[in-house]
PDB file of C-alpha atoms in Angstrom:
ATOM      1  CA  ASP N   1      -0.088  -0.011  -0.206  1.00 88.00           C
ATOM      2  CA  PRO N   2       1.880   3.559  -1.165  1.00 91.00           C
ATOM      3  CA  ASP N   3      -0.400   5.342   0.984  1.00 91.00           C
ATOM      4  CA  ARG N   4       1.765   3.639   4.487  1.00 93.00           C
ATOM      5  CA  ILE N   5       4.496   5.425   2.591  1.00 96.00           C
ATOM      6  CA  THR N   6       5.131   9.032   3.798  1.00 95.00           C
ATOM      7  CA  LEU N   7       5.960  11.123   1.362  1.00 96.00           C
ATOM      8  CA  TYR N   8       9.115  14.161   1.847  1.00 96.00           C
ATOM      9  CA  ARG N   9      10.510  17.265  -0.814  1.00 96.00           C
ATOM     10  CA  GLU N  10      13.230  18.137   0.765  1.00 96.00           C
ATOM     11  CA  GLU N  11      16.288  17.814  -1.474  1.00 96.00           C
ATOM     12  CA  LEU N  12      19.966  15.965   0.072  1.00 95.00           C
ATOM     13  CA  GLU N  13      22.236  18.185   1.133  1.00 95.00           C
ATOM     14  CA  TYR N  14      26.033  17.834   0.367  1.00 92.00           C
ATOM     15  CA  ARG N  15      28.793  19.379   2.635  1.00 91.00           C
ATOM     16  CA  GLU N  16      32.359  18.708   3.569  1.00 89.00           C
ATOM     17  CA  VAL N  17      32.886  18.925   7.662  1.00 84.00           C
ATOM     18  CA  GLN N  18      35.794  18.205   8.814  1.00 90.00           C
ATOM     19  CA  GLY N  19      37.288  17.168   5.570  1.00 88.00           C
ATOM     20  CA  ARG N  20      34.640  14.029   5.608  1.00 89.00           C
ATOM     21  CA  ALA N  21      31.639  13.947   3.897  1.00 86.00           C
ATOM     22  CA  GLU N  22      27.926  14.557   5.096  1.00 91.00           C
ATOM     23  CA  LEU N  23      24.747  14.298   3.301  1.00 93.00           C
ATOM     24  CA  ARG N  24      21.001  15.647   4.873  1.00 94.00           C
ATOM     25  CA  LEU N  25      17.532  15.570   4.654  1.00 94.00           C
ATOM     26  CA  ASP N  26      16.086  18.146   6.558  1.00 89.00           C
ATOM     27  CA  GLY N  27      17.752  18.731   8.550  1.00 91.00           C
ATOM     28  CA  ARG N  28      18.636  14.810   9.466  1.00 94.00           C
ATOM     29  CA  ARG N  29      22.209  13.453   8.915  1.00 94.00           C
ATOM     30  CA  MET N  30      22.310  10.551   6.266  1.00 96.00           C
ATOM     31  CA  VAL N  31      24.240   7.192   7.970  1.00 95.00           C
ATOM     32  CA  ALA N  32      23.839   4.937   4.870  1.00 95.00           C
ATOM     33  CA  ALA N  33      23.311   5.151   1.799  1.00 94.00           C
ATOM     34  CA  GLY N  34      21.894   2.045  -1.416  1.00 91.00           C
ATOM     35  CA  CYS N  35      21.652   1.915  -4.537  1.00 96.00           C
ATOM     36  CA  TRP N  36      20.860  -0.897  -7.028  1.00 96.00           C
ATOM     37  CA  TRP N  37      20.577  -1.064 -10.094  1.00 94.00           C
ATOM     38  CA  ASP N  38      18.481  -3.984 -11.786  1.00 90.00           C
ATOM     39  CA  PRO N  39      18.956  -3.920 -15.335  1.00 90.00           C
ATOM     40  CA  ALA N  40      17.306  -4.254 -18.378  1.00 85.00           C
ATOM     41  CA  PHE N  41      17.622  -3.441 -22.609  1.00 75.00           C
ATOM     42  CA  GLY N  42      14.588  -4.038 -24.572  1.00 60.00           C
ATOM     43  CA  ALA N  43      12.370  -1.550 -26.684  1.00 55.00           C
ATOM     44  CA  PRO N  44      12.070   1.632 -23.713  1.00 50.00           C
ATOM     45  CA  GLU N  45       7.990   1.383 -23.908  1.00 59.00           C
ATOM     46  CA  ARG N  46       8.220  -2.851 -23.661  1.00 62.00           C
ATOM     47  CA  GLY N  47       9.340  -5.315 -21.858  1.00 60.00           C
ATOM     48  CA  ASP N  48      11.307  -5.147 -18.428  1.00 72.00           C
ATOM     49  CA  GLY N  49      12.431  -2.117 -17.506  1.00 81.00           C
ATOM     50  CA  SER N  50      15.568  -0.761 -16.815  1.00 90.00           C
ATOM     51  CA  VAL N  51      15.675   0.745 -12.950  1.00 94.00           C
ATOM     52  CA  VAL N  52      18.050   2.217 -11.203  1.00 96.00           C
ATOM     53  CA  ALA N  53      17.353   2.620  -7.502  1.00 97.00           C
ATOM     54  CA  ALA N  54      18.485   5.259  -3.937  1.00 97.00           C
ATOM     55  CA  VAL N  55      17.606   5.146  -0.513  1.00 97.00           C
ATOM     56  CA  PHE N  56      19.341   6.773   2.396  1.00 97.00           C
ATOM     57  CA  VAL N  57      18.770   5.917   5.757  1.00 96.00           C
ATOM     58  CA  ASP N  58      18.441   8.368   9.093  1.00 95.00           C
ATOM     59  CA  GLU N  59      20.159   7.878  12.035  1.00 94.00           C
ATOM     60  CA  ASN N  60      16.909   6.855  13.715  1.00 92.00           C
ATOM     61  CA  ASP N  61      16.819   3.780  10.892  1.00 93.00           C
ATOM     62  CA  ARG N  62      14.598   5.506   8.425  1.00 94.00           C
ATOM     63  CA  ARG N  63      14.348   5.524   5.258  1.00 96.00           C
ATOM     64  CA  TYR N  64      14.863   7.820   2.095  1.00 97.00           C
ATOM     65  CA  LEU N  65      13.876   7.005  -1.120  1.00 97.00           C
ATOM     66  CA  HIS N  66      15.143   9.980  -3.193  1.00 97.00           C
ATOM     67  CA  ARG N  67      14.586   9.044  -6.393  1.00 97.00           C
ATOM     68  CA  ILE N  68      14.048   5.916  -8.584  1.00 97.00           C
ATOM     69  CA  ALA N  69      14.327   5.963 -12.464  1.00 96.00           C
ATOM     70  CA  TRP N  70      12.999   4.133 -15.853  1.00 94.00           C
ATOM     71  CA  LEU N  71      16.370   3.697 -17.679  1.00 93.00           C
ATOM     72  CA  THR N  72      15.798   4.393 -21.511  1.00 89.00           C
ATOM     73  CA  HIS N  73      17.785   4.073 -24.177  1.00 87.00           C
ATOM     74  CA  ASP N  74      16.686   5.729 -27.869  1.00 87.00           C
ATOM     75  CA  PRO N  75      17.212   2.527 -30.531  1.00 85.00           C
ATOM     76  CA  ALA N  76      18.320   5.939 -32.690  1.00 90.00           C
ATOM     77  CA  SER N  77      21.182   6.573 -32.016  1.00 92.00           C
ATOM     78  CA  PRO N  78      24.909   5.341 -32.940  1.00 95.00           C
ATOM     79  CA  GLU N  79      25.827   5.689 -29.419  1.00 92.00           C
ATOM     80  CA  PRO N  80      25.254   1.301 -27.717  1.00 90.00           C
ATOM     81  CA  GLU N  81      22.218   0.671 -25.511  1.00 90.00           C
ATOM     82  CA  ALA N  82      24.810   0.070 -22.961  1.00 91.00           C
ATOM     83  CA  ASP N  83      26.624   2.965 -23.403  1.00 93.00           C
ATOM     84  CA  GLN N  84      24.418   4.944 -22.932  1.00 93.00           C
ATOM     85  CA  LEU N  85      22.299   2.655 -19.952  1.00 94.00           C
ATOM     86  CA  CYS N  86      25.665   3.235 -18.105  1.00 94.00           C
ATOM     87  CA  ARG N  87      26.122   6.753 -18.957  1.00 95.00           C
ATOM     88  CA  GLN N  88      22.625   7.600 -17.181  1.00 95.00           C
ATOM     89  CA  VAL N  89      23.700   5.147 -14.277  1.00 96.00           C
ATOM     90  CA  ALA N  90      27.019   7.232 -13.908  1.00 96.00           C
ATOM     91  CA  ASP N  91      25.022  10.680 -14.368  1.00 96.00           C
ATOM     92  CA  PHE N  92      22.082   9.135 -11.113  1.00 97.00           C
ATOM     93  CA  VAL N  93      25.248   8.155  -9.051  1.00 96.00           C
ATOM     94  CA  ALA N  94      27.015  11.367  -9.347  1.00 95.00           C
ATOM     95  CA  ASP N  95      23.957  13.369  -8.758  1.00 95.00           C
ATOM     96  CA  LEU N  96      22.916  11.455  -5.448  1.00 96.00           C
ATOM     97  CA  HIS N  97      26.753  11.894  -3.978  1.00 93.00           C
ATOM     98  CA  LEU N  98      26.070   7.430  -4.177  1.00 95.00           C
ATOM     99  CA  PRO N  99      29.423   5.756  -2.766  1.00 92.00           C
ATOM    100  CA  ARG N 100      28.475   2.779  -4.059  1.00 93.00           C
ATOM    101  CA  VAL N 101      25.883   1.439  -6.576  1.00 96.00           C
ATOM    102  CA  VAL N 102      25.116  -2.354  -6.857  1.00 95.00           C
ATOM    103  CA  VAL N 103      24.184  -3.335 -10.313  1.00 93.00           C
ATOM    104  CA  GLU N 104      21.973  -6.515 -10.483  1.00 88.00           C
ATOM    105  CA  GLN N 105      23.658  -9.896 -12.766  1.00 82.00           C
ATOM    106  CA  ASN N 106      21.065 -11.406 -14.318  1.00 73.00           C
ATOM    107  CA  GLY N 107      21.697 -11.987 -17.538  1.00 66.00           C
ATOM    108  CA  LEU N 108      22.426  -8.776 -18.830  1.00 66.00           C
ATOM    109  CA  GLY N 109      24.622  -7.888 -15.682  1.00 64.00           C
ATOM    110  CA  ARG N 110      27.832 -10.201 -16.112  1.00 76.00           C
ATOM    111  CA  PHE N 111      29.529  -7.024 -18.995  1.00 83.00           C
ATOM    112  CA  LEU N 112      27.608  -4.099 -17.305  1.00 90.00           C
ATOM    113  CA  PRO N 113      29.485  -3.556 -14.088  1.00 91.00           C
ATOM    114  CA  GLY N 114      33.004  -2.617 -16.249  1.00 91.00           C
ATOM    115  CA  MET N 115      30.963  -0.787 -18.778  1.00 92.00           C
ATOM    116  CA  LEU N 116      29.788   1.085 -15.933  1.00 94.00           C
ATOM    117  CA  ARG N 117      33.256   1.264 -13.748  1.00 94.00           C
ATOM    118  CA  LYS N 118      34.465   3.221 -17.863  1.00 94.00           C
ATOM    119  CA  ALA N 119      31.811   5.654 -17.665  1.00 94.00           C
ATOM    120  CA  MET N 120      31.809   6.919 -13.922  1.00 93.00           C
ATOM    121  CA  GLY N 121      35.587   7.173 -14.953  1.00 93.00           C
ATOM    122  CA  ALA N 122      35.141   9.407 -17.479  1.00 93.00           C
ATOM    123  CA  ARG N 123      32.440  11.423 -15.652  1.00 90.00           C
ATOM    124  CA  LYS N 124      35.594  11.300 -12.376  1.00 92.00           C
ATOM    125  CA  VAL N 125      32.660   9.719 -10.545  1.00 90.00           C
ATOM    126  CA  GLY N 126      34.199   8.141  -7.343  1.00 89.00           C
ATOM    127  CA  CYS N 127      31.891   5.016  -7.112  1.00 92.00           C
ATOM    128  CA  THR N 128      32.676   1.406  -6.389  1.00 92.00           C
ATOM    129  CA  VAL N 129      30.445  -1.063  -8.084  1.00 94.00           C
ATOM    130  CA  VAL N 130      29.970  -3.807  -6.810  1.00 92.00           C
ATOM    131  CA  GLU N 131      28.126  -7.235  -9.101  1.00 90.00           C
ATOM    132  CA  VAL N 132      25.809  -9.817  -7.180  1.00 89.00           C
ATOM    133  CA  ALA N 133      23.752 -12.276  -8.237  1.00 84.00           C
ATOM    134  CA  SER N 134      20.188 -12.871  -7.711  1.00 79.00           C
ATOM    135  CA  HIS N 135      19.567 -16.107  -5.544  1.00 80.00           C
ATOM    136  CA  ARG N 136      16.235 -15.878  -3.750  1.00 84.00           C
ATOM    137  CA  ALA N 137      12.649 -15.231  -5.354  1.00 84.00           C
ATOM    138  CA  LYS N 138      12.010 -12.199  -6.557  1.00 86.00           C
ATOM    139  CA  ASP N 139       8.595 -11.852  -4.911  1.00 89.00           C
ATOM    140  CA  ARG N 140      10.096 -13.528  -1.428  1.00 92.00           C
ATOM    141  CA  ARG N 141      12.284 -10.807  -1.402  1.00 92.00           C
ATOM    142  CA  ILE N 142      10.306  -7.688  -2.114  1.00 93.00           C
ATOM    143  CA  LEU N 143       7.724  -9.081   0.427  1.00 93.00           C
ATOM    144  CA  ASP N 144      11.258  -8.853   3.251  1.00 94.00           C
ATOM    145  CA  ALA N 145      12.455  -5.789   2.435  1.00 94.00           C
ATOM    146  CA  LEU N 146       8.867  -3.387   2.459  1.00 94.00           C
ATOM    147  CA  ASP N 147       6.650  -5.090   4.318  1.00 94.00           C
ATOM    148  CA  PRO N 148       8.664  -4.561   7.666  1.00 95.00           C
ATOM    149  CA  LEU N 149       9.316  -1.182   6.584  1.00 94.00           C
ATOM    150  CA  LEU N 150       5.502   0.232   5.630  1.00 94.00           C
ATOM    151  CA  ALA N 151       4.145  -1.695   8.852  1.00 94.00           C
ATOM    152  CA  ALA N 152       6.346   0.375  10.593  1.00 94.00           C
ATOM    153  CA  ASN N 153       6.159   3.079   9.052  1.00 93.00           C
ATOM    154  CA  ARG N 154       9.209   3.797   8.221  1.00 94.00           C
ATOM    155  CA  LEU N 155       9.940   4.006   4.318  1.00 96.00           C
ATOM    156  CA  TRP N 156       9.087   7.574   2.902  1.00 96.00           C
ATOM    157  CA  ALA N 157       9.683   8.946  -0.452  1.00 97.00           C
ATOM    158  CA  HIS N 158      11.031  11.966  -2.305  1.00 97.00           C
ATOM    159  CA  GLU N 159       7.718  13.237  -3.987  1.00 96.00           C
ATOM    160  CA  SER N 160       9.151  13.245  -7.649  1.00 97.00           C
ATOM    161  CA  VAL N 161       8.659   9.155  -6.716  1.00 97.00           C
ATOM    162  CA  TRP N 162       5.483  10.332  -7.070  1.00 95.00           C
ATOM    163  CA  ASP N 163       5.591  11.180 -10.794  1.00 95.00           C
ATOM    164  CA  THR N 164       7.291   7.051 -11.200  1.00 95.00           C
ATOM    165  CA  PRO N 165       5.241   3.897 -12.269  1.00 94.00           C
ATOM    166  CA  PHE N 166       6.179   2.902  -8.726  1.00 95.00           C
ATOM    167  CA  PRO N 167       3.092   3.523  -6.617  1.00 95.00           C
ATOM    168  CA  SER N 168       1.384   2.377  -8.889  1.00 94.00           C
ATOM    169  CA  GLU N 169       3.408  -1.039  -9.100  1.00 93.00           C
ATOM    170  CA  MET N 170       2.970  -1.235  -5.397  1.00 93.00           C
ATOM    171  CA  ARG N 171      -0.876  -1.234  -6.030  1.00 94.00           C
ATOM    172  CA  GLU N 172      -0.876  -3.115  -8.728  1.00 93.00           C
ATOM    173  CA  TRP N 173       1.950  -5.777  -7.285  1.00 90.00           C
ATOM    174  CA  ARG N 174       0.658  -9.425  -6.150  1.00 89.00           C
ATOM    175  CA  PRO N 175       2.849 -12.124  -5.126  1.00 84.00           C
ATOM    176  CA  GLY N 176       2.882 -14.924  -7.498  1.00 81.00           C
ATOM    177  CA  ARG N 177       0.913 -12.947  -9.957  1.00 84.00           C
ATOM    178  CA  ARG N 178       2.705 -11.613 -13.295  1.00 78.00           C
ATOM    179  CA  GLY N 179       2.973  -7.644 -13.438  1.00 76.00           C
ATOM    180  CA  ARG N 180       5.541  -4.864 -13.281  1.00 83.00           C
ATOM    181  CA  ASP N 181       7.699  -5.257 -10.114  1.00 86.00           C
ATOM    182  CA  ASP N 182      11.145  -3.540 -11.857  1.00 89.00           C
ATOM    183  CA  GLY N 183      10.263  -0.652  -9.385  1.00 92.00           C
ATOM    184  CA  LEU N 184       9.977  -3.114  -6.376  1.00 94.00           C
ATOM    185  CA  ASP N 185      12.769  -5.552  -7.298  1.00 91.00           C
ATOM    186  CA  ALA N 186      15.405  -2.103  -7.139  1.00 93.00           C
ATOM    187  CA  VAL N 187      13.975  -0.605  -3.839  1.00 95.00           C
ATOM    188  CA  ALA N 188      13.451  -4.113  -2.649  1.00 92.00           C
ATOM    189  CA  GLY N 189      18.048  -4.263  -3.256  1.00 90.00           C
TER     190      GLY N 189
END
């Protein structure tokens, strides 16, 4: 139920304090960040979505889904699809000052981490790229990640998240059934 998520509109504040990077949201210090990319190819209007999500954690263990993006590529572009997607992820990571991004290895994801590292280097983004193979059932991953946060009122989302397919995916998703879950999967990661 996306109505169990608390919305906020504040943006991240980045600063350096005594030589250390610090991120704040509405005065709250962020102590951890997670970024997960569930890559997919296919035409922008059909097939699985290539989704990247960023979640921050404050000192009170509250989670902030600050941004989620459905990546698209231009099939008419001379730039390869993978390069287009990696460039978008590098921009996403840089804009949010993320220290690492996890790339799900699902066949396609096997060769993307190296390409993403190159894209990060070209943009001069200091971010670690971690490769992960998911072995648990997607439905179980989604439920285990989101249900406890929703039950405890510990999931907040930036208002921009409501301009994406994410709230609709939450409303329409049913475990064990086919349907759109690309955003749910990325956030669960």
